[in-house]
mmCIF file of C-alpha atoms in Angstrom:
data_model
loop_
_atom_site.group_PDB
_atom_site.id
_atom_site.type_symbol
_atom_site.label_atom_id
_atom_site.label_comp_id
_atom_site.label_asym_id
_atom_site.label_seq_id
_atom_site.Cartn_x
_atom_site.Cartn_y
_atom_site.Cartn_z
ATOM 1 C CA MET A 1 112.927 128.887 86.502
ATOM 2 C CA ALA A 2 112.874 125.295 88.431
ATOM 3 C CA ASP A 3 113.692 122.096 86.329
ATOM 4 C CA PHE A 4 111.269 120.034 87.079
ATOM 5 C CA SER A 5 112.735 117.081 85.354
ATOM 6 C CA HIS A 6 112.913 115.245 88.199
ATOM 7 C CA THR A 7 109.475 115.091 89.150
ATOM 8 C CA ARG A 8 108.262 114.696 85.768
ATOM 9 C CA SER A 9 110.180 110.704 86.490
ATOM 10 C CA LEU A 10 108.035 110.120 89.287
ATOM 11 C CA PHE A 11 104.397 110.289 87.315
ATOM 12 C CA ARG A 12 103.162 107.788 84.965
ATOM 13 C CA ILE A 13 101.380 109.150 82.594
ATOM 14 C CA PRO A 14 100.266 106.745 79.404
ATOM 15 C CA ASP A 15 101.919 106.966 75.744
ATOM 16 C CA GLY A 16 100.767 109.424 73.802
ATOM 17 C CA VAL A 17 98.560 111.494 76.654
ATOM 18 C CA ILE A 18 99.017 115.062 77.228
ATOM 19 C CA TYR A 19 97.614 116.054 80.720
ATOM 20 C CA LEU A 20 95.797 118.705 80.910
ATOM 21 C CA ASP A 21 93.346 117.576 84.447
ATOM 22 C CA GLY A 22 95.480 117.521 86.993
ATOM 23 C CA ASN A 23 92.857 119.910 88.261
ATOM 24 C CA SER A 24 90.387 118.039 88.491
ATOM 25 C CA LEU A 25 92.118 114.319 89.056
ATOM 26 C CA GLY A 26 96.129 114.484 89.665
ATOM 27 C CA ALA A 27 98.478 112.134 87.428
ATOM 28 C CA LEU A 28 99.606 108.517 88.867
ATOM 29 C CA PRO A 29 102.832 108.527 90.843
ATOM 30 C CA ALA A 30 104.441 105.491 89.828
ATOM 31 C CA ALA A 31 106.072 105.083 93.682
ATOM 32 C CA VAL A 32 102.213 104.577 94.637
ATOM 33 C CA PRO A 33 101.128 100.999 93.890
ATOM 34 C CA ALA A 34 103.920 98.974 95.333
ATOM 35 C CA ARG A 35 103.009 101.848 98.596
ATOM 36 C CA VAL A 36 99.602 100.613 98.330
ATOM 37 C CA ALA A 37 100.165 96.955 97.587
ATOM 38 C CA ARG A 38 103.185 96.688 100.917
ATOM 39 C CA MET A 39 99.863 98.441 102.973
ATOM 40 C CA LEU A 40 97.954 95.815 102.018
ATOM 41 C CA GLU A 41 100.530 92.571 101.784
ATOM 42 C CA ALA A 42 102.992 93.286 104.626
ATOM 43 C CA GLU A 43 100.426 95.784 106.689
ATOM 44 C CA TRP A 44 96.938 94.052 106.439
ATOM 45 C CA GLY A 45 98.270 91.011 105.059
ATOM 46 C CA GLN A 46 100.499 89.918 108.123
ATOM 47 C CA GLU A 47 100.538 92.534 110.875
ATOM 48 C CA LEU A 48 95.860 92.041 111.071
ATOM 49 C CA ILE A 49 94.333 93.536 113.768
ATOM 50 C CA ARG A 50 97.922 94.714 115.193
ATOM 51 C CA GLY A 51 98.086 97.075 111.692
ATOM 52 C CA TRP A 52 96.696 99.417 113.645
ATOM 53 C CA ASN A 53 99.364 99.767 116.597
ATOM 54 C CA SER A 54 102.580 98.294 114.639
ATOM 55 C CA ALA A 55 102.054 99.965 110.673
ATOM 56 C CA GLY A 56 101.002 103.550 113.119
ATOM 57 C CA TRP A 57 97.511 103.454 110.973
ATOM 58 C CA MET A 58 96.365 105.335 114.481
ATOM 59 C CA VAL A 59 98.060 107.842 113.788
ATOM 60 C CA GLN A 60 98.355 108.481 109.703
ATOM 61 C CA PRO A 61 95.702 110.991 109.433
ATOM 62 C CA ARG A 62 97.526 113.437 111.342
ATOM 63 C CA ARG A 63 101.148 111.780 109.988
ATOM 64 C CA VAL A 64 99.645 113.124 106.756
ATOM 65 C CA GLY A 65 98.018 115.640 107.351
ATOM 66 C CA ASP A 66 101.265 117.422 108.650
ATOM 67 C CA ARG A 67 102.585 116.589 105.127
ATOM 68 C CA ILE A 68 100.126 118.636 103.654
ATOM 69 C CA ALA A 69 100.650 121.187 106.225
ATOM 70 C CA ARG A 70 104.107 122.053 104.861
ATOM 71 C CA LEU A 71 102.428 122.993 101.711
ATOM 72 C CA ILE A 72 99.555 125.817 102.377
ATOM 73 C CA GLY A 73 101.525 127.158 105.152
ATOM 74 C CA ALA A 74 100.254 125.438 108.437
ATOM 75 C CA ALA A 75 101.738 124.835 111.559
ATOM 76 C CA PRO A 76 102.639 120.776 112.241
ATOM 77 C CA GLY A 77 99.675 119.544 114.131
ATOM 78 C CA THR A 78 96.968 121.930 112.935
ATOM 79 C CA VAL A 79 95.903 119.454 110.244
ATOM 80 C CA VAL A 80 94.162 117.039 109.753
ATOM 81 C CA MET A 81 93.056 113.946 107.056
ATOM 82 C CA GLY A 82 90.002 112.002 106.492
ATOM 83 C CA ASP A 83 86.016 112.054 104.890
ATOM 84 C CA THR A 84 85.719 113.851 101.722
ATOM 85 C CA LEU A 85 85.999 117.648 100.959
ATOM 86 C CA SER A 86 82.056 118.787 101.822
ATOM 87 C CA ILE A 87 81.800 116.771 105.088
ATOM 88 C CA LYS A 88 84.850 118.540 106.071
ATOM 89 C CA VAL A 89 82.969 122.291 105.044
ATOM 90 C CA TYR A 90 80.276 121.159 107.000
ATOM 91 C CA GLN A 91 82.778 120.520 109.821
ATOM 92 C CA ALA A 92 84.223 123.807 109.345
ATOM 93 C CA LEU A 93 81.497 126.026 109.077
ATOM 94 C CA ALA A 94 79.514 124.610 111.585
ATOM 95 C CA ALA A 95 82.289 125.594 114.065
ATOM 96 C CA ALA A 96 82.753 128.254 113.112
ATOM 97 C CA LEU A 97 79.177 129.665 113.246
ATOM 98 C CA SER A 98 79.110 128.585 116.900
ATOM 99 C CA LEU A 99 82.437 130.410 117.574
ATOM 100 C CA ASN A 100 80.346 133.738 116.828
ATOM 101 C CA PRO A 101 76.722 133.681 117.853
ATOM 102 C CA GLY A 102 75.134 136.737 118.162
ATOM 103 C CA ARG A 103 75.254 136.696 113.464
ATOM 104 C CA ARG A 104 73.789 134.192 111.476
ATOM 105 C CA VAL A 105 74.906 135.356 107.880
ATOM 106 C CA ILE A 106 77.379 133.017 106.284
ATOM 107 C CA LEU A 107 79.056 134.903 102.906
ATOM 108 C CA SER A 108 79.697 133.386 100.079
ATOM 109 C CA ASP A 109 79.921 134.032 95.995
ATOM 110 C CA SER A 110 78.662 132.496 93.086
ATOM 111 C CA GLY A 111 82.109 131.771 92.163
ATOM 112 C CA ASN A 112 81.559 129.116 94.546
ATOM 113 C CA PHE A 113 81.935 125.340 94.717
ATOM 114 C CA PRO A 114 78.491 124.174 94.338
ATOM 115 C CA SER A 115 78.781 121.348 97.081
ATOM 116 C CA ASP A 116 79.733 123.853 99.410
ATOM 117 C CA LEU A 117 76.993 126.436 99.060
ATOM 118 C CA TYR A 118 74.514 122.350 98.966
ATOM 119 C CA MET A 119 76.146 121.936 102.377
ATOM 120 C CA ALA A 120 76.031 125.565 103.669
ATOM 121 C CA GLN A 121 72.120 124.970 102.275
ATOM 122 C CA GLY A 122 71.665 122.112 104.862
ATOM 123 C CA LEU A 123 73.484 122.824 107.987
ATOM 124 C CA ILE A 124 70.856 126.231 107.678
ATOM 125 C CA ARG A 125 67.923 124.135 107.265
ATOM 126 C CA MET A 126 69.235 121.469 110.409
ATOM 127 C CA LEU A 127 69.336 125.308 112.597
ATOM 128 C CA GLY A 128 66.069 126.695 111.782
ATOM 129 C CA ASP A 129 66.073 130.411 110.796
ATOM 130 C CA ARG A 130 69.352 131.548 112.981
ATOM 131 C CA ALA A 131 71.520 131.310 110.167
ATOM 132 C CA ALA A 132 71.490 132.154 106.385
ATOM 133 C CA LEU A 133 73.508 132.173 103.574
ATOM 134 C CA LYS A 134 74.331 135.607 101.367
ATOM 135 C CA VAL A 135 76.136 135.083 97.920
ATOM 136 C CA VAL A 136 77.168 137.630 95.812
ATOM 137 C CA GLU A 137 79.348 137.887 92.755
ATOM 138 C CA PRO A 138 82.797 137.345 93.149
ATOM 139 C CA GLU A 139 84.005 140.415 92.593
ATOM 140 C CA GLN A 140 81.381 142.169 95.501
ATOM 141 C CA VAL A 141 82.505 139.606 98.568
ATOM 142 C CA GLU A 142 84.869 143.184 99.513
ATOM 143 C CA ALA A 143 82.022 145.498 99.463
ATOM 144 C CA ALA A 144 79.788 142.541 101.286
ATOM 145 C CA ILE A 145 81.755 141.980 104.830
ATOM 146 C CA ASP A 146 80.089 144.115 106.918
ATOM 147 C CA GLY A 147 79.186 143.428 111.035
ATOM 148 C CA ASP A 148 75.828 140.936 110.243
ATOM 149 C CA VAL A 149 78.555 138.519 108.684
ATOM 150 C CA ALA A 150 79.147 135.542 111.183
ATOM 151 C CA VAL A 151 81.217 133.524 107.891
ATOM 152 C CA MET A 152 83.157 134.156 105.600
ATOM 153 C CA MET A 153 83.092 130.897 103.071
ATOM 154 C CA LEU A 154 84.856 131.028 100.119
ATOM 155 C CA THR A 155 86.692 128.789 97.641
ATOM 156 C CA GLU A 156 89.746 130.596 97.302
ATOM 157 C CA VAL A 157 90.668 129.505 93.291
ATOM 158 C CA ASP A 158 87.754 129.271 91.321
ATOM 159 C CA TYR A 159 87.009 126.166 89.782
ATOM 160 C CA ARG A 160 85.849 127.159 86.516
ATOM 161 C CA THR A 161 87.995 129.748 85.517
ATOM 162 C CA GLY A 162 90.804 129.880 88.079
ATOM 163 C CA ARG A 163 89.899 133.376 89.345
ATOM 164 C CA MET A 164 91.796 133.883 93.123
ATOM 165 C CA HIS A 165 90.769 135.704 95.615
ATOM 166 C CA ASP A 166 93.190 137.710 97.634
ATOM 167 C CA MET A 167 92.937 135.260 100.863
ATOM 168 C CA ALA A 168 94.726 137.678 103.025
ATOM 169 C CA ALA A 169 93.301 140.872 102.081
ATOM 170 C CA LEU A 170 89.442 139.656 102.511
ATOM 171 C CA THR A 171 90.356 137.612 105.875
ATOM 172 C CA LYS A 172 91.702 140.612 107.202
ATOM 173 C CA LYS A 173 88.705 142.793 106.486
ATOM 174 C CA ALA A 174 86.622 139.607 108.205
ATOM 175 C CA HIS A 175 88.019 140.183 111.084
ATOM 176 C CA VAL A 176 88.417 143.633 111.072
ATOM 177 C CA VAL A 177 83.869 143.463 111.557
ATOM 178 C CA GLY A 178 84.152 140.320 113.897
ATOM 179 C CA ALA A 179 83.810 137.783 111.107
ATOM 180 C CA LEU A 180 85.199 134.532 110.976
ATOM 181 C CA THR A 181 86.924 132.986 107.526
ATOM 182 C CA VAL A 182 86.664 129.558 106.127
ATOM 183 C CA TRP A 183 88.905 128.695 103.037
ATOM 184 C CA ASP A 184 88.091 126.082 100.167
ATOM 185 C CA LEU A 185 91.734 124.964 99.055
ATOM 186 C CA ALA A 186 90.314 122.297 96.415
ATOM 187 C CA HIS A 187 91.720 124.288 94.056
ATOM 188 C CA SER A 188 94.982 126.007 95.798
ATOM 189 C CA ALA A 189 97.144 122.996 97.714
ATOM 190 C CA GLY A 190 99.448 122.205 95.369
ATOM 191 C CA ALA A 191 98.700 124.627 92.531
ATOM 192 C CA VAL A 192 99.356 127.620 94.493
ATOM 193 C CA PRO A 193 101.777 129.116 97.720
ATOM 194 C CA VAL A 194 99.379 129.359 100.901
ATOM 195 C CA ASP A 195 99.543 131.020 102.921
ATOM 196 C CA LEU A 196 96.994 130.120 105.983
ATOM 197 C CA ALA A 197 98.888 130.705 109.037
ATOM 198 C CA GLY A 198 100.382 134.556 108.142
ATOM 199 C CA ALA A 199 96.837 135.250 106.180
ATOM 200 C CA ASP A 200 95.473 134.943 109.488
ATOM 201 C CA ALA A 201 92.833 132.464 108.325
ATOM 202 C CA ASP A 202 90.381 130.731 110.927
ATOM 203 C CA PHE A 203 89.476 127.367 109.010
ATOM 204 C CA ALA A 204 90.758 126.105 105.931
ATOM 205 C CA VAL A 205 89.219 123.078 103.766
ATOM 206 C CA GLY A 206 90.631 120.278 100.729
ATOM 207 C CA CYS A 207 90.987 117.502 98.713
ATOM 208 C CA THR A 208 94.011 115.960 98.209
ATOM 209 C CA TYR A 209 93.187 114.341 94.607
ATOM 210 C CA LYS A 210 93.893 117.096 92.307
ATOM 211 C CA TYR A 211 97.293 118.639 92.789
ATOM 212 C CA LEU A 212 98.227 116.991 95.432
ATOM 213 C CA ASN A 213 97.821 113.304 93.765
ATOM 214 C CA GLY A 214 96.452 111.108 96.021
ATOM 215 C CA GLY A 215 94.211 109.289 93.336
ATOM 216 C CA PRO A 216 90.038 109.182 93.043
ATOM 217 C CA GLY A 217 88.559 109.685 96.344
ATOM 218 C CA ALA A 218 91.732 110.500 98.520
ATOM 219 C CA PRO A 219 90.890 111.547 101.670
ATOM 220 C CA ALA A 220 89.760 115.285 102.054
ATOM 221 C CA PHE A 221 91.707 118.000 104.926
ATOM 222 C CA ILE A 222 90.796 120.290 107.546
ATOM 223 C CA TYR A 223 92.715 123.263 108.628
ATOM 224 C CA VAL A 224 91.788 124.454 112.636
ATOM 225 C CA ALA A 225 94.210 127.833 114.120
ATOM 226 C CA PRO A 226 95.841 127.090 117.391
ATOM 227 C CA ARG A 227 93.336 129.936 118.844
ATOM 228 C CA HIS A 228 90.696 128.048 117.548
ATOM 229 C CA ALA A 229 91.566 124.186 118.170
ATOM 230 C CA ASP A 230 90.343 123.743 121.482
ATOM 231 C CA ILE A 231 87.391 125.382 121.940
ATOM 232 C CA ALA A 232 85.989 124.744 118.080
ATOM 233 C CA PRO A 233 83.189 122.344 118.688
ATOM 234 C CA PRO A 234 83.099 119.509 116.036
ATOM 235 C CA ALA A 235 79.720 119.394 114.834
ATOM 236 C CA LEU A 236 79.642 115.530 113.559
ATOM 237 C CA SER A 237 81.359 113.645 117.356
ATOM 238 C CA GLY A 238 82.236 110.610 115.642
ATOM 239 C CA TRP A 239 84.435 108.334 118.010
ATOM 240 C CA MET A 240 87.592 109.070 117.213
ATOM 241 C CA GLY A 241 87.480 112.678 117.312
ATOM 242 C CA HIS A 242 86.847 111.725 120.901
ATOM 243 C CA GLU A 243 89.536 112.212 123.598
ATOM 244 C CA ALA A 244 89.581 108.931 124.845
ATOM 245 C CA PRO A 245 87.963 106.526 121.583
ATOM 246 C CA PHE A 246 88.670 103.407 123.108
ATOM 247 C CA ALA A 247 87.571 104.180 126.637
ATOM 248 C CA PHE A 248 83.714 103.876 124.950
ATOM 249 C CA ASP A 249 82.051 106.154 127.287
ATOM 250 C CA LEU A 250 78.695 106.315 126.309
ATOM 251 C CA ASP A 251 79.101 110.123 125.904
ATOM 252 C CA TYR A 252 81.023 112.535 123.926
ATOM 253 C CA ARG A 253 83.855 114.185 124.854
ATOM 254 C CA PRO A 254 86.242 115.991 121.793
ATOM 255 C CA GLY A 255 89.210 115.938 121.867
ATOM 256 C CA GLY A 256 92.382 117.790 122.270
ATOM 257 C CA GLY A 257 93.242 120.407 119.201
ATOM 258 C CA ILE A 258 93.160 119.586 115.538
ATOM 259 C CA GLU A 259 92.511 115.398 116.666
ATOM 260 C CA ARG A 260 88.260 116.895 117.175
ATOM 261 C CA MET A 261 88.640 116.824 113.935
ATOM 262 C CA ARG A 262 88.412 113.587 112.801
ATOM 263 C CA ILE A 263 85.152 111.748 112.811
ATOM 264 C CA GLY A 264 85.102 108.370 111.951
ATOM 265 C CA THR A 265 87.586 105.215 110.650
ATOM 266 C CA PRO A 266 90.398 107.154 109.172
ATOM 267 C CA PRO A 267 90.472 105.063 105.344
ATOM 268 C CA ILE A 268 94.015 103.662 105.798
ATOM 269 C CA ILE A 269 93.984 101.812 102.064
ATOM 270 C CA ALA A 270 93.735 105.934 100.529
ATOM 271 C CA LEU A 271 95.829 107.293 103.008
ATOM 272 C CA ALA A 272 98.245 104.845 101.682
ATOM 273 C CA ALA A 273 98.448 106.149 98.664
ATOM 274 C CA LEU A 274 98.508 110.167 99.912
ATOM 275 C CA ASP A 275 101.370 109.129 101.647
ATOM 276 C CA ALA A 276 103.291 107.798 98.712
ATOM 277 C CA ALA A 277 101.913 110.682 96.399
ATOM 278 C CA LEU A 278 102.933 113.367 98.333
ATOM 279 C CA ASP A 279 106.809 111.725 98.165
ATOM 280 C CA ALA A 280 106.614 113.595 94.793
ATOM 281 C CA TRP A 281 106.646 117.251 96.369
ATOM 282 C CA ASP A 282 110.226 116.417 98.822
ATOM 283 C CA GLY A 283 112.546 119.539 98.329
ATOM 284 C CA VAL A 284 109.671 120.964 95.962
ATOM 285 C CA SER A 285 109.339 124.447 96.472
ATOM 286 C CA MET A 286 105.862 125.845 96.181
ATOM 287 C CA GLN A 287 107.015 129.054 95.138
ATOM 288 C CA ASP A 288 108.992 127.327 92.087
ATOM 289 C CA VAL A 289 106.005 125.965 91.072
ATOM 290 C CA ARG A 290 104.102 128.987 91.291
ATOM 291 C CA LYS A 291 106.555 130.410 88.808
ATOM 292 C CA ALA A 292 106.546 127.442 86.283
ATOM 293 C CA SER A 293 103.109 126.859 86.080
ATOM 294 C CA MET A 294 102.050 130.729 85.469
ATOM 295 C CA ALA A 295 105.521 129.899 82.738
ATOM 296 C CA LEU A 296 102.550 127.440 81.136
ATOM 297 C CA SER A 297 99.848 128.451 81.644
ATOM 298 C CA GLU A 298 101.014 132.177 79.938
ATOM 299 C CA LEU A 299 102.503 130.111 76.594
ATOM 300 C CA PHE A 300 99.164 128.266 76.213
ATOM 301 C CA ILE A 301 97.271 131.674 76.665
ATOM 302 C CA ALA A 302 99.305 133.087 73.949
ATOM 303 C CA GLU A 303 99.649 130.257 71.336
ATOM 304 C CA VAL A 304 95.563 129.766 71.580
ATOM 305 C CA GLU A 305 94.868 132.859 70.654
ATOM 306 C CA LYS A 306 96.890 132.817 68.192
ATOM 307 C CA ARG A 307 96.091 130.130 66.518
ATOM 308 C CA CYS A 308 91.877 129.564 67.484
ATOM 309 C CA PRO A 309 89.843 132.454 67.501
ATOM 310 C CA SER A 310 87.378 131.067 68.282
ATOM 311 C CA LEU A 311 87.509 129.907 71.720
ATOM 312 C CA THR A 312 87.304 133.239 74.441
ATOM 313 C CA LEU A 313 89.305 133.144 77.407
ATOM 314 C CA ALA A 314 87.342 132.965 80.638
ATOM 315 C CA SER A 315 89.735 132.827 82.872
ATOM 316 C CA PRO A 316 91.526 136.148 84.458
ATOM 317 C CA ARG A 317 94.409 137.460 81.886
ATOM 318 C CA ASP A 318 96.390 138.642 84.833
ATOM 319 C CA ALA A 319 98.712 135.568 85.784
ATOM 320 C CA THR A 320 99.131 137.090 89.613
ATOM 321 C CA ARG A 321 94.829 136.856 89.639
ATOM 322 C CA ARG A 322 93.810 133.127 88.441
ATOM 323 C CA GLY A 323 95.389 129.552 89.804
ATOM 324 C CA SER A 324 97.339 126.990 87.863
ATOM 325 C CA GLN A 325 93.929 126.527 85.151
ATOM 326 C CA VAL A 326 93.205 128.613 82.251
ATOM 327 C CA SER A 327 89.410 128.022 80.783
ATOM 328 C CA PHE A 328 88.417 129.298 77.754
ATOM 329 C CA ARG A 329 84.639 129.446 76.413
ATOM 330 C CA HIS A 330 82.757 128.308 72.681
ATOM 331 C CA PRO A 331 79.273 127.507 72.589
ATOM 332 C CA ASP A 332 80.153 123.676 71.899
ATOM 333 C CA GLY A 333 82.962 123.570 74.748
ATOM 334 C CA TYR A 334 81.523 120.007 75.224
ATOM 335 C CA ALA A 335 82.566 118.321 71.270
ATOM 336 C CA ILE A 336 85.621 120.195 71.207
ATOM 337 C CA MET A 337 86.852 118.684 74.645
ATOM 338 C CA ARG A 338 85.837 114.849 73.650
ATOM 339 C CA ALA A 339 87.163 115.314 70.819
ATOM 340 C CA LEU A 340 90.662 116.695 72.032
ATOM 341 C CA ILE A 341 90.462 113.979 75.008
ATOM 342 C CA ALA A 342 89.886 111.256 71.926
ATOM 343 C CA ARG A 343 93.305 112.931 70.504
ATOM 344 C CA GLY A 344 95.172 112.380 73.755
ATOM 345 C CA VAL A 345 95.038 115.680 74.694
ATOM 346 C CA ILE A 346 92.642 115.736 78.166
ATOM 347 C CA GLY A 347 91.087 118.328 79.714
ATOM 348 C CA ASP A 348 87.483 119.135 80.852
ATOM 349 C CA PHE A 349 84.235 120.511 80.839
ATOM 350 C CA ARG A 350 82.119 122.661 82.582
ATOM 351 C CA ALA A 351 78.540 123.701 81.794
ATOM 352 C CA PRO A 352 77.970 126.052 80.196
ATOM 353 C CA ASP A 353 80.187 126.631 78.080
ATOM 354 C CA ALA A 354 84.115 126.171 79.218
ATOM 355 C CA LEU A 355 86.790 123.793 78.360
ATOM 356 C CA ARG A 356 88.878 123.884 81.071
ATOM 357 C CA PHE A 357 93.297 122.978 81.468
ATOM 358 C CA GLY A 358 95.127 122.756 84.576
ATOM 359 C CA PHE A 359 99.104 123.259 84.141
ATOM 360 C CA THR A 360 101.061 121.278 86.439
ATOM 361 C CA PRO A 361 104.649 121.731 86.669
ATOM 362 C CA LEU A 362 105.792 118.830 88.091
ATOM 363 C CA TYR A 363 104.548 116.915 85.077
ATOM 364 C CA ILE A 364 103.533 118.709 82.391
ATOM 365 C CA GLY A 365 106.137 120.790 80.565
ATOM 366 C CA GLU A 366 106.451 123.527 78.004
ATOM 367 C CA ALA A 367 106.597 120.566 74.689
ATOM 368 C CA GLU A 368 102.809 119.044 75.977
ATOM 369 C CA VAL A 369 101.326 122.366 76.357
ATOM 370 C CA ARG A 370 102.705 123.246 73.132
ATOM 371 C CA GLY A 371 101.452 119.730 71.770
ATOM 372 C CA ALA A 372 98.104 119.952 73.155
ATOM 373 C CA VAL A 373 97.726 124.038 71.471
ATOM 374 C CA ASP A 374 98.677 122.058 68.136
ATOM 375 C CA ILE A 375 96.247 119.199 68.875
ATOM 376 C CA LEU A 376 93.796 121.982 69.118
ATOM 377 C CA ALA A 377 94.257 123.868 66.474
ATOM 378 C CA GLU A 378 93.582 121.049 64.589
ATOM 379 C CA VAL A 379 90.751 120.340 65.644
ATOM 380 C CA LEU A 380 89.023 123.725 65.610
ATOM 381 C CA ASP A 381 90.246 124.139 62.155
ATOM 382 C CA ASN A 382 88.553 121.404 60.411
ATOM 383 C CA LYS A 383 85.810 121.214 62.943
ATOM 384 C CA LEU A 384 86.446 117.695 64.164
ATOM 385 C CA TRP A 385 84.467 117.747 67.042
ATOM 386 C CA ASP A 386 81.399 117.760 64.956
ATOM 387 C CA LYS A 387 80.047 114.569 65.114
ATOM 388 C CA PRO A 388 77.044 113.529 67.147
ATOM 389 C CA GLU A 389 79.186 110.716 69.403
ATOM 390 C CA TYR A 390 81.112 113.844 70.937
ATOM 391 C CA ARG A 391 77.887 115.955 71.697
ATOM 392 C CA GLN A 392 76.298 112.503 73.750
ATOM 393 C CA LYS A 393 77.039 113.403 77.444
ATOM 394 C CA GLU A 394 78.512 111.263 79.117
ATOM 395 C CA LEU A 395 78.055 111.067 83.693
ATOM 396 C CA VAL A 396 81.717 113.216 83.974
ATOM 397 C CA THR A 397 81.848 116.031 82.155
#
């Protein structure tokens, strides 16, 4: 198995903390503060508005997009950064619908992240009766792909349980019946090997604050397959997606290729942080990451089931069918997670009863897994979670 000791030295984990929540917010890469400070002081501070040219701010969304493209099996020039994941979902879904006129069904599943469904519902309201959302159980997706489907919109790795769809197989079936695909890679990018080009995916979107460690609110990305890049209509026609942004024409003309998926002014400070965070991935193989994360999650499941019988596995038992996270169910899951966090083991909770743990080999190893189970067993054996303060819901769970 690959040795990740070097990458672990590239992250700042507070003393006394076992961080198993990189599936929700990645840890701070040590290089980020200096890179952001340099951007603020040397670029913005000294160059002022000249930084758009002299510091390369204008091309940063495309340049950083190419760095992410390597991690998701996409060709250079097919990924661009900007905005939030929900915005990118809206863009991709609207473009896919426009490319498949005559059909109106958006197929998704109940394991999809709710925000993706909300964006689909909002788009449908704008389109009137020209589109409809069909939501099925994850296991029913394949059977539901038929000639009525315009777009299949799925999150590859279920945010709650880690269950993973077969991107290649489902995309192939969608194409056989004439449907297009939109894949949400929020829990895939930096967690599992992704091959967008090999799977022949049409569109993909994802966030960068989870396994890619870009920081809170880090910008999202969008992928458009080369065959669609010059014809996909941008639903949000912002000035940065214009063919000539600084011509200031009063009429919109979409830019070429992936550039048309840009909308507004890019978040340069956030992109600087993400760019520095991506340095930790230089020379790292996603296949090695996958092998290590599977080994860590298998160890975690085995130890938890041996020592914490009151917890019930909510994730697929087969490691090849789940992403880089594991969930266990318990009626008092929220209080248990609060008690764990108070003792330095940071995971998170997803309603109604799931304790969720992420395994990020870049900075988590076997020692952390065993240490986390030790504390989890102590919390459960002694009912240390059964306190009023642990039952009090916080704004973010």
